[in-house]
């Protein structure tokens, strides 16, 4: 992976949602060309890319076309069929590897891998059949039953307080493999995004503090309001995990922070992450720039924080009959608005985000919340 791929090479991406769109914008601005594979005719990334292959992720003709026309391929989501990535790997550079994606797309494999790498996760049990819930569950209750595959934004998760409830929840989720995880008292949640190049050079982005609402990321505060030792520890854990995975590309690591600063890894994402969107405006290179750089064999760019920042997600919930009051954000000289070009707003759908930049994270947070309260038109 030492050979640099330079503009105007064609880069491919599996998935054309907002993450693919921001990747595409970054790649285009550097002079690369982009092909997006996504079955959605209204794909936010497809609308900007040089080529939009509008086909399923396991469509053999589309995959062959990617292999024939691109010099490297990456992904914007973990649920691409591992076989599609393995097929592409036989022809062109693929980062992250199909192996890393296969681990991240299955909570059971993911937690076992993290634990096997010597890092801590929340106490969990792999539940593959109802019999697995016959055992003594003390230590895992009250808990959260999480579907092993295809869960996101808190979907595919049920809170359970007893083994009867756990069994009912397992059946409700279609008796598919799950993990039962103990519900922990969280002091806070943080995340670290790492970029690792094919030559093993790694850098971390500044640590983000994340607040969720209804299981969906709501606000990220950077720098995270944790002790330096906790932030340093999180960075080290993220780097260690990237190394253990022999990872190439952008890897997001979500952490639970317990009382006393103890860190557990919640989950990983083999791609840029919502909690890294602040990097579009507050670091020298964004997480999407890093995705382009790593797939092209270039060393990671500088990730130092230029200014404290607060990112706020814009969900479809604030769309009424009218668009939200964008002038509230656009009239501020220290606020960057990013909209993803999605045509229909739905409850819980990620439509965009804004970054508030200020000298102090606390000021940015106060302003971010004040602006948020004025966005929805009544
Ligand atoms: P996303 O796609 O937003 O990352 P997800 O569906 O993959 O979400 P998780 O990251 O597992 O789900 O959980 C979403 C949120 O639910 C966490 O960020 C945390 O706030 C809460 N949560 C999950 N597991 C636990 C736990 N074991 N104890 C306490 N809170 C939890
Ligand atoms: Mg999560």
CSV table of C-alpha atoms and ligand atoms in Angstrom, one decimal:
chain,number,residue,atom,x,y,z
A,1,UNK,CA,0.0,0.0,0.0
A,2,UNK,CA,2.9,2.4,-0.4
A,3,UNK,CA,2.0,3.5,-3.9
A,4,UNK,CA,0.3,6.9,-3.8
A,5,UNK,CA,-2.9,7.1,-5.9
A,6,UNK,CA,-3.1,10.7,-7.2
A,7,UNK,CA,-5.8,12.9,-8.8
A,8,UNK,CA,-7.5,12.4,-11.2
A,9,UNK,CA,-7.9,8.7,-10.3
A,10,UNK,CA,-11.4,7.3,-9.9
A,11,UNK,CA,-12.3,6.4,-6.3
A,12,UNK,CA,-15.2,4.1,-5.5
A,13,UNK,CA,-17.5,4.1,-2.5
A,14,UNK,CA,-20.1,1.6,-1.3
A,15,UNK,CA,-23.0,3.6,0.0
A,16,UNK,CA,-24.3,7.0,-1.0
A,17,UNK,CA,-25.8,8.5,2.1
A,18,UNK,CA,-24.6,11.6,3.9
A,19,UNK,CA,-21.2,10.0,4.8
A,20,UNK,CA,-20.7,9.1,1.2
A,21,UNK,CA,-21.7,12.6,0.2
A,22,UNK,CA,-19.2,14.3,2.4
A,23,UNK,CA,-16.5,11.8,1.3
A,24,UNK,CA,-17.4,12.7,-2.3
A,25,UNK,CA,-17.1,16.4,-1.7
A,26,UNK,CA,-13.7,16.0,-0.1
A,27,UNK,CA,-12.4,13.7,-2.9
A,28,UNK,CA,-13.8,16.0,-5.7
A,29,UNK,CA,-12.2,19.1,-4.1
A,30,UNK,CA,-8.8,17.3,-4.2
A,31,UNK,CA,-9.3,16.6,-7.8
A,32,UNK,CA,-10.2,12.9,-7.6
A,33,UNK,CA,-13.2,11.5,-9.4
A,34,UNK,CA,-15.8,9.4,-7.6
A,35,UNK,CA,-18.1,6.5,-8.4
A,36,UNK,CA,-20.9,5.8,-5.9
A,37,UNK,CA,-22.7,2.5,-5.6
A,38,UNK,CA,-26.1,2.9,-4.0
A,39,UNK,CA,-29.5,1.5,-4.9
A,40,UNK,CA,-31.3,4.7,-4.0
A,41,UNK,CA,-32.0,6.9,-7.1
A,42,UNK,CA,-32.0,9.9,-4.7
A,43,UNK,CA,-28.7,9.0,-3.0
A,44,UNK,CA,-27.2,12.2,-1.5
A,45,UNK,CA,-23.7,11.2,-2.7
A,46,UNK,CA,-24.9,9.9,-6.1
A,47,UNK,CA,-26.2,13.4,-6.8
A,48,UNK,CA,-22.6,14.8,-6.7
A,49,UNK,CA,-20.5,11.9,-7.9
A,50,UNK,CA,-19.1,11.6,-11.4
A,51,UNK,CA,-20.8,8.2,-11.7
A,52,UNK,CA,-23.7,6.8,-9.7
A,53,UNK,CA,-24.2,3.1,-10.1
A,54,UNK,CA,-27.7,2.7,-9.0
A,55,UNK,CA,-27.8,-1.0,-8.1
A,56,UNK,CA,-27.8,-3.3,-5.1
A,57,UNK,CA,-24.7,-3.8,-3.1
A,58,UNK,CA,-24.4,-7.4,-4.3
A,59,UNK,CA,-25.1,-6.6,-7.9
A,60,UNK,CA,-22.4,-8.5,-9.7
A,61,UNK,CA,-22.3,-6.2,-12.8
A,62,UNK,CA,-22.1,-3.1,-10.7
A,63,UNK,CA,-19.3,-4.6,-8.6
A,64,UNK,CA,-17.5,-5.6,-11.7
A,65,UNK,CA,-17.8,-2.1,-13.1
A,66,UNK,CA,-16.4,-0.7,-9.8
A,67,UNK,CA,-13.5,-3.1,-10.1
A,68,UNK,CA,-12.9,-2.2,-13.7
A,69,UNK,CA,-13.1,1.6,-13.4
A,70,UNK,CA,-11.8,2.5,-9.9
A,71,UNK,CA,-8.3,2.4,-8.5
A,72,UNK,CA,-9.5,2.0,-4.9
A,73,UNK,CA,-12.8,1.4,-3.0
A,74,UNK,CA,-14.0,2.4,0.4
A,75,UNK,CA,-17.3,2.2,2.3
A,76,UNK,CA,-19.6,4.5,4.1
A,77,UNK,CA,-21.4,1.9,6.1
A,78,UNK,CA,-20.7,-1.4,7.8
A,79,UNK,CA,-23.6,-3.4,6.4
A,80,UNK,CA,-22.3,-4.0,2.9
A,81,UNK,CA,-22.2,-7.7,2.2
A,82,UNK,CA,-18.8,-8.9,3.2
A,83,UNK,CA,-18.8,-11.0,0.0
A,84,UNK,CA,-19.0,-7.9,-2.1
A,85,UNK,CA,-16.0,-6.4,-0.4
A,86,UNK,CA,-14.1,-9.7,-0.7
A,87,UNK,CA,-14.9,-9.7,-4.5
A,88,UNK,CA,-13.6,-6.2,-4.9
A,89,UNK,CA,-10.5,-7.1,-2.8
A,90,UNK,CA,-9.5,-9.6,-5.5
A,91,UNK,CA,-9.3,-6.8,-8.0
A,92,UNK,CA,-8.5,-3.5,-6.4
A,93,UNK,CA,-7.5,-1.8,-3.2
A,94,UNK,CA,-10.2,-1.9,-0.6
A,95,UNK,CA,-10.0,-0.1,2.7
A,96,UNK,CA,-11.0,-0.9,5.3
A,97,UNK,CA,-10.6,-4.6,4.6
A,98,UNK,CA,-13.6,-7.0,4.3
A,99,UNK,CA,-12.3,-8.7,7.5
A,100,UNK,CA,-12.5,-5.4,9.5
A,101,UNK,CA,-16.0,-4.7,8.1
A,102,UNK,CA,-17.2,-8.2,8.9
A,103,UNK,CA,-16.1,-7.8,12.5
A,104,UNK,CA,-17.8,-4.4,12.9
A,105,UNK,CA,-21.0,-5.5,11.3
A,106,UNK,CA,-21.6,-8.2,13.9
A,107,UNK,CA,-21.9,-7.2,17.6
A,108,UNK,CA,-20.9,-10.6,18.8
A,109,UNK,CA,-17.7,-10.8,16.7
A,110,UNK,CA,-17.0,-7.1,17.5
A,111,UNK,CA,-17.2,-7.5,21.2
A,112,UNK,CA,-15.2,-10.7,21.2
A,113,UNK,CA,-12.5,-9.1,19.0
A,114,UNK,CA,-12.2,-6.1,21.3
A,115,UNK,CA,-12.0,-8.2,24.4
A,116,UNK,CA,-9.5,-10.5,22.6
A,117,UNK,CA,-7.3,-7.4,21.8
A,118,UNK,CA,-7.0,-6.9,25.6
A,119,UNK,CA,-9.5,-4.0,25.7
A,120,UNK,CA,-12.6,-3.6,27.9
A,121,UNK,CA,-16.2,-3.9,26.8
A,122,UNK,CA,-19.5,-3.8,28.9
A,123,UNK,CA,-20.3,-7.2,30.4
A,124,UNK,CA,-22.2,-9.1,27.7
A,125,UNK,CA,-23.6,-12.5,26.7
A,126,UNK,CA,-23.9,-13.8,23.2
A,127,UNK,CA,-27.5,-14.9,22.7
A,128,UNK,CA,-28.0,-17.2,19.7
A,129,UNK,CA,-31.0,-19.2,20.9
A,130,UNK,CA,-33.6,-18.9,23.6
A,131,UNK,CA,-31.6,-21.6,25.6
A,132,UNK,CA,-28.8,-19.1,26.0
A,133,UNK,CA,-31.2,-17.1,28.2
A,134,UNK,CA,-31.9,-20.0,30.5
A,135,UNK,CA,-28.6,-19.4,32.3
A,136,UNK,CA,-28.1,-17.2,35.3
A,137,UNK,CA,-28.4,-13.7,34.0
A,138,UNK,CA,-27.5,-11.9,37.2
A,139,UNK,CA,-24.6,-9.6,36.3
A,140,UNK,CA,-26.3,-8.8,33.0
A,141,UNK,CA,-29.6,-7.4,34.3
A,142,UNK,CA,-31.1,-4.9,34.1
A,143,UNK,CA,-29.8,-5.1,30.5
A,144,UNK,CA,-30.3,-4.2,26.9
A,145,UNK,CA,-30.9,-6.8,24.3
A,146,UNK,CA,-29.2,-5.7,21.1
A,147,UNK,CA,-29.6,-7.4,17.8
A,148,UNK,CA,-26.2,-8.5,16.6
A,149,UNK,CA,-26.5,-7.3,13.0
A,150,UNK,CA,-28.1,-4.3,11.2
A,151,UNK,CA,-29.0,-2.2,14.3
A,152,UNK,CA,-28.3,1.5,14.2
A,153,UNK,CA,-29.3,4.7,15.9
A,154,UNK,CA,-30.7,2.7,18.8
A,155,UNK,CA,-32.9,0.6,16.6
A,156,UNK,CA,-32.9,-3.1,17.4
A,157,UNK,CA,-32.5,-2.6,21.1
A,158,UNK,CA,-34.9,-3.5,23.9
A,159,UNK,CA,-34.4,-2.7,27.6
A,160,UNK,CA,-35.0,-5.8,29.8
A,161,UNK,CA,-35.3,-6.2,33.6
A,162,UNK,CA,-35.8,-10.0,34.0
A,163,UNK,CA,-35.1,-13.2,32.1
A,164,UNK,CA,-38.7,-13.5,31.1
A,165,UNK,CA,-38.5,-10.0,29.5
A,166,UNK,CA,-35.2,-11.0,27.8
A,167,UNK,CA,-36.8,-14.0,26.3
A,168,UNK,CA,-39.8,-12.1,25.1
A,169,UNK,CA,-37.5,-9.4,23.6
A,170,UNK,CA,-35.4,-12.1,21.9
A,171,UNK,CA,-38.5,-13.5,20.2
A,172,UNK,CA,-39.7,-10.0,19.3
A,173,UNK,CA,-36.5,-9.5,17.5
A,174,UNK,CA,-37.2,-12.5,15.4
A,175,UNK,CA,-35.0,-14.9,17.4
A,176,UNK,CA,-31.9,-13.6,15.6
A,177,UNK,CA,-28.5,-13.5,17.2
A,178,UNK,CA,-28.3,-10.8,19.9
A,179,UNK,CA,-26.1,-9.6,22.7
A,180,UNK,CA,-27.4,-9.1,26.2
A,181,UNK,CA,-25.5,-6.2,27.7
A,182,UNK,CA,-25.7,-4.9,31.2
A,183,UNK,CA,-27.3,-1.4,31.4
A,184,UNK,CA,-24.5,0.7,32.9
A,185,UNK,CA,-24.5,4.0,34.8
A,186,UNK,CA,-22.7,6.2,32.4
A,187,UNK,CA,-20.8,9.3,33.5
A,188,UNK,CA,-20.6,10.3,29.9
A,189,UNK,CA,-19.9,9.0,26.4
A,190,UNK,CA,-16.9,9.9,24.2
A,191,UNK,CA,-15.6,8.8,20.9
A,192,UNK,CA,-12.3,8.8,19.1
A,193,UNK,CA,-11.7,8.6,15.3
A,194,UNK,CA,-8.5,7.1,14.2
A,195,UNK,CA,-7.0,7.1,10.7
A,196,UNK,CA,-4.4,4.5,9.9
A,197,UNK,CA,-2.5,4.4,6.6
A,198,UNK,CA,-1.3,1.3,4.8
A,199,UNK,CA,2.2,1.9,6.1
A,200,UNK,CA,0.9,1.8,9.7
A,201,UNK,CA,1.0,5.5,10.5
A,202,UNK,CA,-1.9,6.4,12.8
A,203,UNK,CA,-3.4,9.6,14.1
A,204,UNK,CA,-6.4,10.3,16.3
A,205,UNK,CA,-8.8,13.2,16.0
A,206,UNK,CA,-9.5,15.1,19.2
A,207,UNK,CA,-11.8,13.3,21.6
A,208,UNK,CA,-15.5,14.1,21.3
A,209,UNK,CA,-18.1,14.0,24.1
A,210,UNK,CA,-21.4,12.7,22.8
A,211,UNK,CA,-24.9,13.3,24.0
A,212,UNK,CA,-27.7,11.1,22.7
A,213,UNK,CA,-31.5,11.7,22.5
A,214,UNK,CA,-33.8,8.7,21.9
A,215,UNK,CA,-30.7,6.5,21.0
A,216,UNK,CA,-29.6,8.9,18.3
A,217,UNK,CA,-26.5,11.2,18.6
A,218,UNK,CA,-27.7,14.7,19.3
A,219,UNK,CA,-24.7,16.8,20.3
A,220,UNK,CA,-20.9,16.4,20.2
A,221,UNK,CA,-18.7,18.7,22.3
A,222,UNK,CA,-15.0,19.0,21.4
A,223,UNK,CA,-12.8,18.9,23.3
A,224,UNK,CA,-14.6,16.4,25.5
A,225,UNK,CA,-15.1,17.5,29.1
A,226,UNK,CA,-13.1,14.7,30.6
A,227,UNK,CA,-9.8,14.6,32.4
A,228,UNK,CA,-6.7,14.6,30.2
A,229,UNK,CA,-5.8,11.2,31.5
A,230,UNK,CA,-9.2,9.8,30.3
A,231,UNK,CA,-8.8,11.4,26.9
A,232,UNK,CA,-5.3,10.1,26.5
A,233,UNK,CA,-6.4,6.6,27.6
A,234,UNK,CA,-9.2,6.6,25.0
A,235,UNK,CA,-6.8,7.6,22.3
A,236,UNK,CA,-4.4,4.8,23.3
A,237,UNK,CA,-7.2,2.3,23.3
A,238,UNK,CA,-8.4,3.4,19.9
A,239,UNK,CA,-4.9,3.2,18.4
A,240,UNK,CA,-4.4,-0.2,19.9
A,241,UNK,CA,-7.6,-1.5,18.4
A,242,UNK,CA,-6.7,-0.1,15.0
A,243,UNK,CA,-3.4,-1.8,15.2
A,244,UNK,CA,-5.0,-5.1,16.3
A,245,UNK,CA,-7.3,-5.0,13.3
A,246,UNK,CA,-4.4,-4.1,11.0
A,247,UNK,CA,-6.8,-1.4,10.0
A,248,UNK,CA,-6.4,0.9,6.9
A,249,UNK,CA,-8.8,3.8,6.7
A,250,UNK,CA,-11.0,5.7,9.2
A,251,UNK,CA,-12.1,3.9,12.3
A,252,UNK,CA,-14.5,5.3,14.9
A,253,UNK,CA,-14.4,4.0,18.4
A,254,UNK,CA,-17.3,4.8,20.8
A,255,UNK,CA,-16.6,4.6,24.6
A,256,UNK,CA,-18.7,4.5,27.7
A,257,UNK,CA,-17.1,6.5,30.6
A,258,UNK,CA,-17.9,5.2,34.0
A,259,UNK,CA,-17.5,6.9,37.4
A,260,UNK,CA,-13.8,7.3,38.2
A,261,UNK,CA,-13.0,7.6,34.5
A,262,UNK,CA,-13.0,3.9,33.7
A,263,UNK,CA,-13.4,3.3,29.9
A,264,UNK,CA,-15.3,0.6,28.1
A,265,UNK,CA,-15.5,0.3,24.3
A,266,UNK,CA,-19.2,0.4,23.3
A,267,UNK,CA,-18.8,-0.2,19.6
A,268,UNK,CA,-16.7,0.6,16.5
A,269,UNK,CA,-17.6,1.8,13.1
A,270,UNK,CA,-15.3,1.1,10.1
A,271,UNK,CA,-15.9,4.5,8.6
A,272,UNK,CA,-16.2,8.2,9.4
A,273,UNK,CA,-18.7,8.8,12.2
A,274,UNK,CA,-21.4,11.3,13.0
A,275,UNK,CA,-19.4,12.3,16.1
A,276,UNK,CA,-16.5,13.3,13.8
A,277,UNK,CA,-18.5,15.8,11.7
A,278,UNK,CA,-17.0,18.7,13.7
A,279,UNK,CA,-13.8,17.9,11.8
A,280,UNK,CA,-15.3,19.5,8.7
A,281,UNK,CA,-14.8,22.9,10.2
A,282,UNK,CA,-12.6,22.6,13.3
A,283,UNK,CA,-9.5,20.6,12.3
A,284,UNK,CA,-7.0,21.1,9.4
A,285,UNK,CA,-8.2,17.9,7.7
A,286,UNK,CA,-11.7,16.4,8.1
A,287,UNK,CA,-12.4,12.7,8.7
A,288,UNK,CA,-13.5,12.5,5.0
A,289,UNK,CA,-10.2,14.0,3.8
A,290,UNK,CA,-8.5,11.3,5.9
A,291,UNK,CA,-10.7,8.6,4.3
A,292,UNK,CA,-9.6,9.8,0.8
A,293,UNK,CA,-5.9,10.1,1.9
A,294,UNK,CA,-5.8,6.6,3.5
A,295,UNK,CA,-7.4,4.8,0.6
A,296,UNK,CA,-4.9,6.6,-1.8
A,297,UNK,CA,-1.9,5.4,0.3
A,298,UNK,CA,-1.2,8.9,1.5
A,299,UNK,CA,-0.1,9.6,5.2
A,300,UNK,CA,-2.8,10.9,7.5
A,301,UNK,CA,-3.2,14.7,7.6
A,302,UNK,CA,-2.8,16.9,10.7
A,303,UNK,CA,-5.8,16.5,13.0
A,304,UNK,CA,-5.1,19.2,15.7
A,305,UNK,CA,-8.1,21.1,16.9
A,306,UNK,CA,-8.1,24.7,15.5
A,307,UNK,CA,-10.9,25.8,17.8
A,308,UNK,CA,-13.4,24.3,20.3
A,309,UNK,CA,-16.6,23.3,18.6
A,310,UNK,CA,-20.0,21.9,19.2
A,311,UNK,CA,-21.8,19.8,16.6
A,312,UNK,CA,-25.6,19.6,16.6
A,313,UNK,CA,-27.5,17.0,14.5
A,314,UNK,CA,-30.5,18.2,12.5
A,315,UNK,CA,-33.1,15.4,12.4
A,316,UNK,CA,-36.3,15.4,10.3
A,317,UNK,CA,-38.2,16.1,13.5
A,318,UNK,CA,-37.7,19.9,13.1
A,319,UNK,CA,-39.2,20.0,9.7
A,320,UNK,CA,-42.8,21.0,9.9
A,321,UNK,CA,-44.8,22.1,6.9
A,322,UNK,CA,-41.9,24.5,6.3
A,323,UNK,CA,-38.2,24.1,6.2
A,324,UNK,CA,-36.6,25.0,9.5
A,325,UNK,CA,-35.6,28.7,10.0
A,326,UNK,CA,-32.2,28.5,8.4
A,327,UNK,CA,-31.5,32.2,8.8
A,328,UNK,CA,-31.2,31.5,12.5
A,329,UNK,CA,-28.0,29.6,11.8
A,330,UNK,CA,-26.8,31.3,8.6
A,331,UNK,CA,-26.9,34.8,10.2
A,332,UNK,CA,-24.2,33.7,12.7
A,333,UNK,CA,-20.6,34.4,11.8
A,334,UNK,CA,-19.3,31.4,13.7
A,335,UNK,CA,-21.7,28.7,12.6
A,336,UNK,CA,-21.4,26.3,9.7
A,337,UNK,CA,-24.5,24.7,8.4
A,338,UNK,CA,-24.2,21.3,6.5
A,339,UNK,CA,-27.3,19.9,4.8
A,340,UNK,CA,-27.3,16.5,3.1
A,341,UNK,CA,-29.6,17.2,0.2
A,342,UNK,CA,-32.2,14.6,1.4
A,343,UNK,CA,-35.6,15.3,-0.2
A,344,UNK,CA,-38.0,14.0,2.4
A,345,UNK,CA,-37.7,14.7,6.1
A,346,UNK,CA,-38.9,12.0,8.5
A,347,UNK,CA,-38.8,11.7,12.3
A,348,UNK,CA,-35.4,10.5,13.3
A,349,UNK,CA,-33.8,10.9,9.9
A,350,UNK,CA,-30.4,12.6,9.8
A,351,UNK,CA,-30.9,15.6,7.5
A,352,UNK,CA,-27.9,17.7,8.3
A,353,UNK,CA,-25.9,19.2,11.2
A,354,UNK,CA,-24.3,22.5,12.2
A,355,UNK,CA,-21.0,23.3,13.9
A,356,UNK,CA,-20.6,26.1,16.3
A,357,UNK,CA,-17.1,27.4,16.7
A,358,UNK,CA,-16.0,29.4,19.7
A,359,UNK,CA,-13.1,30.1,22.0
A,360,UNK,CA,-14.5,28.0,24.7
A,361,UNK,CA,-16.5,24.8,24.3
A,362,UNK,CA,-19.0,25.9,27.0
A,363,UNK,CA,-19.7,29.1,25.0
A,364,UNK,CA,-20.2,27.1,21.8
A,365,UNK,CA,-22.6,24.7,23.7
A,366,UNK,CA,-24.7,27.5,25.1
A,367,UNK,CA,-25.0,29.2,21.7
A,368,UNK,CA,-25.7,25.8,20.0
A,369,UNK,CA,-28.6,25.1,22.3
A,370,UNK,CA,-30.0,28.5,22.1
A,371,UNK,CA,-30.0,28.4,18.3
A,372,UNK,CA,-31.5,24.9,18.3
A,373,UNK,CA,-34.5,26.2,20.2
A,374,UNK,CA,-35.3,28.7,17.4
A,375,UNK,CA,-35.0,26.4,14.4
A,376,UNK,CA,-38.4,24.8,14.2
A,377,UNK,CA,-41.1,27.0,12.6
A,378,UNK,CA,-44.3,26.7,14.5
B,1,LIG,P1,-25.5,4.3,16.8
B,1,LIG,O1,-25.8,3.9,15.5
B,1,LIG,O2,-26.1,5.7,17.2
B,1,LIG,O3,-24.1,4.2,17.3
B,1,LIG,P2,-26.5,1.9,17.9
B,1,LIG,O4,-27.8,1.5,17.5
B,1,LIG,O5,-25.3,1.2,17.3
B,1,LIG,O6,-26.3,3.4,17.9
B,1,LIG,P3,-25.4,1.7,20.6
B,1,LIG,O7,-24.2,2.5,20.3
B,1,LIG,O8,-25.1,0.3,21.1
B,1,LIG,O9,-26.5,1.6,19.5
B,1,LIG,O10,-26.3,2.4,21.7
B,1,LIG,C1,-26.9,3.7,21.5
B,1,LIG,C2,-26.8,4.4,22.8
B,1,LIG,O11,-27.6,3.8,23.8
B,1,LIG,C3,-25.4,4.5,23.4
B,1,LIG,O12,-24.7,5.5,22.8
B,1,LIG,C4,-25.8,4.8,24.9
B,1,LIG,O13,-26.2,6.1,25.1
B,1,LIG,C5,-27.0,3.9,25.1
B,1,LIG,N1,-26.5,2.5,25.6
B,1,LIG,C6,-26.2,1.5,24.8
B,1,LIG,N2,-25.8,0.5,25.5
B,1,LIG,C7,-25.8,0.8,26.8
B,1,LIG,C8,-25.4,0.2,28.0
B,1,LIG,N3,-25.0,-1.1,28.1
B,1,LIG,N4,-25.6,0.9,29.2
B,1,LIG,C9,-26.0,2.2,29.1
B,1,LIG,N5,-26.4,2.8,28.0
B,1,LIG,C10,-26.2,2.2,26.8
B,2,LIG,MG1,-23.5,3.6,18.9
